[in-house]
Amino acid sequence: MLQCTAVTRLPIMDALVALTAMEGGPGHPPDALVDAFVLCELAGHDETAEHASHLYTADTRDDRDLWFRWTGTGAHRVHRFDVLPLCLAELHERHMGLAWQCLLFRDHRPRDHSFSVTDPFREAITEERQAEERQAGERQAGEGSAQP
């Protein structure tokens, strides 16, 4: 399933307060904020559902992360910061001996675990890069076979 593509501006001062108050939070909260905008990390959903973006992983024993959650847009946007435990779901590839932990918070929509969600932007960039590499390889092959 595809990832939600909702983006919103992060209220920086509110985020700094949430990071400062968080148990196991960063020593220097401004360093933890990477960007002024956040992307919803959940699987695609309708606008009645709340969007969520991971902000920080706490340095505590109980695996709690700071999430920025919002609904609406512009002047109608409502947001909050939540420290939430990790989802307990795992995907096991027994024949390869691999396991993937869901990177979302506990109690997100069932079946929409992070290992089942595809980022449409990353997919588009990957496809574009592969096409460019194929074209470059074809040009090199064409140049190599050209005789003066």
PDB file of C-alpha atoms in Angstrom:
ATOM      1  CA  MET A   1       0.000   0.000   0.000  1.00  0.00           C
ATOM      2  CA  LEU A   2       1.174   3.541  -0.655  1.00  0.00           C
ATOM      3  CA  GLN A   3       2.212   5.990   2.024  1.00  0.00           C
ATOM      4  CA  CYS A   4       0.092   9.063   2.711  1.00  0.00           C
ATOM      5  CA  THR A   5       1.535  12.133   0.981  1.00  0.00           C
ATOM      6  CA  ALA A   6       0.233  14.795   3.386  1.00  0.00           C
ATOM      7  CA  VAL A   7       2.855  17.400   4.290  1.00  0.00           C
ATOM      8  CA  THR A   8       2.608  20.182   6.848  1.00  0.00           C
ATOM      9  CA  ARG A   9       4.773  22.795   8.509  1.00  0.00           C
ATOM     10  CA  LEU A  10       6.129  21.726  11.887  1.00  0.00           C
ATOM     11  CA  PRO A  11       5.482  24.312  14.623  1.00  0.00           C
ATOM     12  CA  ILE A  12       9.137  24.623  15.662  1.00  0.00           C
ATOM     13  CA  MET A  13       8.635  26.255  19.075  1.00  0.00           C
ATOM     14  CA  ASP A  14       5.994  23.688  20.067  1.00  0.00           C
ATOM     15  CA  ALA A  15       8.292  20.894  18.868  1.00  0.00           C
ATOM     16  CA  LEU A  16      11.184  22.243  20.943  1.00  0.00           C
ATOM     17  CA  VAL A  17       8.970  22.339  24.037  1.00  0.00           C
ATOM     18  CA  ALA A  18       7.832  18.737  23.401  1.00  0.00           C
ATOM     19  CA  LEU A  19      11.429  17.556  22.896  1.00  0.00           C
ATOM     20  CA  THR A  20      12.595  19.352  26.047  1.00  0.00           C
ATOM     21  CA  ALA A  21       9.796  17.853  28.165  1.00  0.00           C
ATOM     22  CA  MET A  22      10.261  14.354  26.772  1.00  0.00           C
ATOM     23  CA  GLU A  23      11.819  11.731  29.064  1.00  0.00           C
ATOM     24  CA  GLY A  24      14.972  10.506  27.321  1.00  0.00           C
ATOM     25  CA  GLY A  25      14.814  13.424  24.905  1.00  0.00           C
ATOM     26  CA  PRO A  26      17.794  14.974  23.125  1.00  0.00           C
ATOM     27  CA  GLY A  27      20.479  16.851  25.062  1.00  0.00           C
ATOM     28  CA  HIS A  28      20.170  19.766  22.635  1.00  0.00           C
ATOM     29  CA  PRO A  29      16.603  19.773  21.196  1.00  0.00           C
ATOM     30  CA  PRO A  30      17.302  22.088  18.206  1.00  0.00           C
ATOM     31  CA  ASP A  31      19.703  19.458  16.827  1.00  0.00           C
ATOM     32  CA  ALA A  32      16.876  16.893  16.734  1.00  0.00           C
ATOM     33  CA  LEU A  33      14.740  18.933  14.334  1.00  0.00           C
ATOM     34  CA  VAL A  34      15.807  18.092  10.812  1.00  0.00           C
ATOM     35  CA  ASP A  35      13.285  20.013   8.740  1.00  0.00           C
ATOM     36  CA  ALA A  36      10.568  22.641   9.064  1.00  0.00           C
ATOM     37  CA  PHE A  37       8.124  20.389   7.180  1.00  0.00           C
ATOM     38  CA  VAL A  38       6.991  16.856   7.994  1.00  0.00           C
ATOM     39  CA  LEU A  39       5.457  14.105   5.887  1.00  0.00           C
ATOM     40  CA  CYS A  40       2.799  11.712   7.155  1.00  0.00           C
ATOM     41  CA  GLU A  41       4.380   8.273   7.586  1.00  0.00           C
ATOM     42  CA  LEU A  42       1.165   6.273   7.728  1.00  0.00           C
ATOM     43  CA  ALA A  43      -0.379   4.292   4.887  1.00  0.00           C
ATOM     44  CA  GLY A  44      -2.690   6.262   2.628  1.00  0.00           C
ATOM     45  CA  HIS A  45      -5.905   7.247   4.375  1.00  0.00           C
ATOM     46  CA  ASP A  46      -8.787   9.658   3.982  1.00  0.00           C
ATOM     47  CA  GLU A  47      -8.814  13.156   5.462  1.00  0.00           C
ATOM     48  CA  THR A  48     -10.897  12.130   8.458  1.00  0.00           C
ATOM     49  CA  ALA A  49      -7.941  10.146   9.836  1.00  0.00           C
ATOM     50  CA  GLU A  50      -5.127  11.785  11.749  1.00  0.00           C
ATOM     51  CA  HIS A  51      -1.726  12.178  10.059  1.00  0.00           C
ATOM     52  CA  ALA A  52       1.465  11.278  11.961  1.00  0.00           C
ATOM     53  CA  SER A  53       5.170  11.976  11.570  1.00  0.00           C
ATOM     54  CA  HIS A  54       7.967  10.539  13.729  1.00  0.00           C
ATOM     55  CA  LEU A  55      10.142  13.237  15.335  1.00  0.00           C
ATOM     56  CA  TYR A  56      12.447  11.565  17.846  1.00  0.00           C
ATOM     57  CA  THR A  57      13.292   8.219  19.416  1.00  0.00           C
ATOM     58  CA  ALA A  58      13.648   8.502  23.195  1.00  0.00           C
ATOM     59  CA  ASP A  59      16.673   7.132  24.998  1.00  0.00           C
ATOM     60  CA  THR A  60      14.653   5.040  27.456  1.00  0.00           C
ATOM     61  CA  ARG A  61      14.129   1.349  28.171  1.00  0.00           C
ATOM     62  CA  ASP A  62      10.499   1.276  27.043  1.00  0.00           C
ATOM     63  CA  ASP A  63      10.920   2.292  23.354  1.00  0.00           C
ATOM     64  CA  ARG A  64       8.826   5.427  23.251  1.00  0.00           C
ATOM     65  CA  ASP A  65       9.006   7.899  20.383  1.00  0.00           C
ATOM     66  CA  LEU A  66       7.839  11.478  19.917  1.00  0.00           C
ATOM     67  CA  TRP A  67       5.253  11.805  17.170  1.00  0.00           C
ATOM     68  CA  PHE A  68       3.702  14.912  15.639  1.00  0.00           C
ATOM     69  CA  ARG A  69       0.050  14.275  14.784  1.00  0.00           C
ATOM     70  CA  TRP A  70      -2.312  16.550  12.888  1.00  0.00           C
ATOM     71  CA  THR A  71      -5.600  16.862  11.059  1.00  0.00           C
ATOM     72  CA  GLY A  72      -6.800  19.512   8.668  1.00  0.00           C
ATOM     73  CA  THR A  73      -4.799  22.123   6.783  1.00  0.00           C
ATOM     74  CA  GLY A  74      -3.986  25.810   7.026  1.00  0.00           C
ATOM     75  CA  ALA A  75      -6.019  27.710   9.604  1.00  0.00           C
ATOM     76  CA  HIS A  76      -8.096  24.564  10.191  1.00  0.00           C
ATOM     77  CA  ARG A  77      -5.136  22.403  11.170  1.00  0.00           C
ATOM     78  CA  VAL A  78      -5.196  20.935  14.674  1.00  0.00           C
ATOM     79  CA  HIS A  79      -2.012  19.330  15.970  1.00  0.00           C
ATOM     80  CA  ARG A  80      -0.511  17.647  19.000  1.00  0.00           C
ATOM     81  CA  PHE A  81       2.682  15.949  20.143  1.00  0.00           C
ATOM     82  CA  ASP A  82       2.470  12.453  21.612  1.00  0.00           C
ATOM     83  CA  VAL A  83       5.089  10.216  23.183  1.00  0.00           C
ATOM     84  CA  LEU A  84       3.955   6.766  22.090  1.00  0.00           C
ATOM     85  CA  PRO A  85       5.232   3.188  22.440  1.00  0.00           C
ATOM     86  CA  LEU A  86       6.386   1.324  19.348  1.00  0.00           C
ATOM     87  CA  CYS A  87       4.158  -1.084  17.478  1.00  0.00           C
ATOM     88  CA  LEU A  88       4.951  -4.683  18.420  1.00  0.00           C
ATOM     89  CA  ALA A  89       4.325  -6.137  14.946  1.00  0.00           C
ATOM     90  CA  GLU A  90       7.125  -7.870  13.065  1.00  0.00           C
ATOM     91  CA  LEU A  91       7.362  -9.325   9.590  1.00  0.00           C
ATOM     92  CA  HIS A  92       9.414 -12.523   9.419  1.00  0.00           C
ATOM     93  CA  GLU A  93      11.047 -13.870   6.276  1.00  0.00           C
ATOM     94  CA  ARG A  94      11.857 -17.273   7.720  1.00  0.00           C
ATOM     95  CA  HIS A  95      13.484 -18.662   4.590  1.00  0.00           C
ATOM     96  CA  MET A  96      15.970 -15.763   4.639  1.00  0.00           C
ATOM     97  CA  GLY A  97      16.251 -15.483   8.422  1.00  0.00           C
ATOM     98  CA  LEU A  98      15.174 -11.831   8.421  1.00  0.00           C
ATOM     99  CA  ALA A  99      12.692  -9.881  10.554  1.00  0.00           C
ATOM    100  CA  TRP A 100      11.408  -6.324  10.181  1.00  0.00           C
ATOM    101  CA  GLN A 101       9.967  -4.385  13.112  1.00  0.00           C
ATOM    102  CA  CYS A 102       7.114  -1.988  12.422  1.00  0.00           C
ATOM    103  CA  LEU A 103       8.489   1.536  12.918  1.00  0.00           C
ATOM    104  CA  LEU A 104       5.123   3.139  13.651  1.00  0.00           C
ATOM    105  CA  PHE A 105       3.469   3.695  17.014  1.00  0.00           C
ATOM    106  CA  ARG A 106       1.334   1.112  18.752  1.00  0.00           C
ATOM    107  CA  ASP A 107      -2.384   1.212  17.916  1.00  0.00           C
ATOM    108  CA  HIS A 108      -1.994   2.649  14.426  1.00  0.00           C
ATOM    109  CA  ARG A 109      -4.429   1.276  11.847  1.00  0.00           C
ATOM    110  CA  PRO A 110      -4.264  -2.528  11.809  1.00  0.00           C
ATOM    111  CA  ARG A 111      -2.469  -4.103   8.821  1.00  0.00           C
ATOM    112  CA  ASP A 112      -0.865  -0.763   7.850  1.00  0.00           C
ATOM    113  CA  HIS A 113       2.550  -1.518   9.341  1.00  0.00           C
ATOM    114  CA  SER A 114       5.607   0.385   8.107  1.00  0.00           C
ATOM    115  CA  PHE A 115       7.019  -2.712   6.393  1.00  0.00           C
ATOM    116  CA  SER A 116       3.866  -2.843   4.228  1.00  0.00           C
ATOM    117  CA  VAL A 117       3.921   0.833   3.231  1.00  0.00           C
ATOM    118  CA  THR A 118       5.655   2.067   0.081  1.00  0.00           C
ATOM    119  CA  ASP A 119       6.809   5.677  -0.177  1.00  0.00           C
ATOM    120  CA  PRO A 120       5.472   6.887  -3.582  1.00  0.00           C
ATOM    121  CA  PHE A 121       8.115   9.631  -3.788  1.00  0.00           C
ATOM    122  CA  ARG A 122      10.965   7.184  -3.176  1.00  0.00           C
ATOM    123  CA  GLU A 123       9.470   4.799  -5.753  1.00  0.00           C
ATOM    124  CA  ALA A 124       9.256   7.607  -8.347  1.00  0.00           C
ATOM    125  CA  ILE A 125      12.834   8.717  -7.658  1.00  0.00           C
ATOM    126  CA  THR A 126      14.102   5.126  -7.869  1.00  0.00           C
ATOM    127  CA  GLU A 127      12.318   4.568 -11.202  1.00  0.00           C
ATOM    128  CA  GLU A 128      13.705   7.846 -12.581  1.00  0.00           C
ATOM    129  CA  ARG A 129      17.250   6.983 -11.463  1.00  0.00           C
ATOM    130  CA  GLN A 130      17.026   3.510 -13.007  1.00  0.00           C
ATOM    131  CA  ALA A 131      15.792   4.988 -16.303  1.00  0.00           C
ATOM    132  CA  GLU A 132      18.686   7.487 -16.326  1.00  0.00           C
ATOM    133  CA  GLU A 133      21.192   4.689 -15.630  1.00  0.00           C
ATOM    134  CA  ARG A 134      19.750   2.584 -18.478  1.00  0.00           C
ATOM    135  CA  GLN A 135      19.983   5.556 -20.863  1.00  0.00           C
ATOM    136  CA  ALA A 136      23.571   6.274 -19.808  1.00  0.00           C
ATOM    137  CA  GLY A 137      24.479   2.598 -20.334  1.00  0.00           C
ATOM    138  CA  GLU A 138      22.864   2.616 -23.778  1.00  0.00           C
ATOM    139  CA  ARG A 139      24.781   5.789 -24.733  1.00  0.00           C
ATOM    140  CA  GLN A 140      28.063   4.266 -23.560  1.00  0.00           C
ATOM    141  CA  ALA A 141      27.359   1.064 -25.478  1.00  0.00           C
ATOM    142  CA  GLY A 142      26.528   3.114 -28.582  1.00  0.00           C
ATOM    143  CA  GLU A 143      29.708   5.194 -28.253  1.00  0.00           C
ATOM    144  CA  GLY A 144      31.830   2.089 -27.752  1.00  0.00           C
ATOM    145  CA  SER A 145      30.539   0.453 -30.930  1.00  0.00           C
ATOM    146  CA  ALA A 146      30.907   3.569 -33.105  1.00  0.00           C
ATOM    147  CA  GLN A 147      33.929   3.271 -35.435  1.00  0.00           C
ATOM    148  CA  PRO A 148      35.675   6.412 -36.790  1.00  0.00           C
TER     149      PRO A 148
END
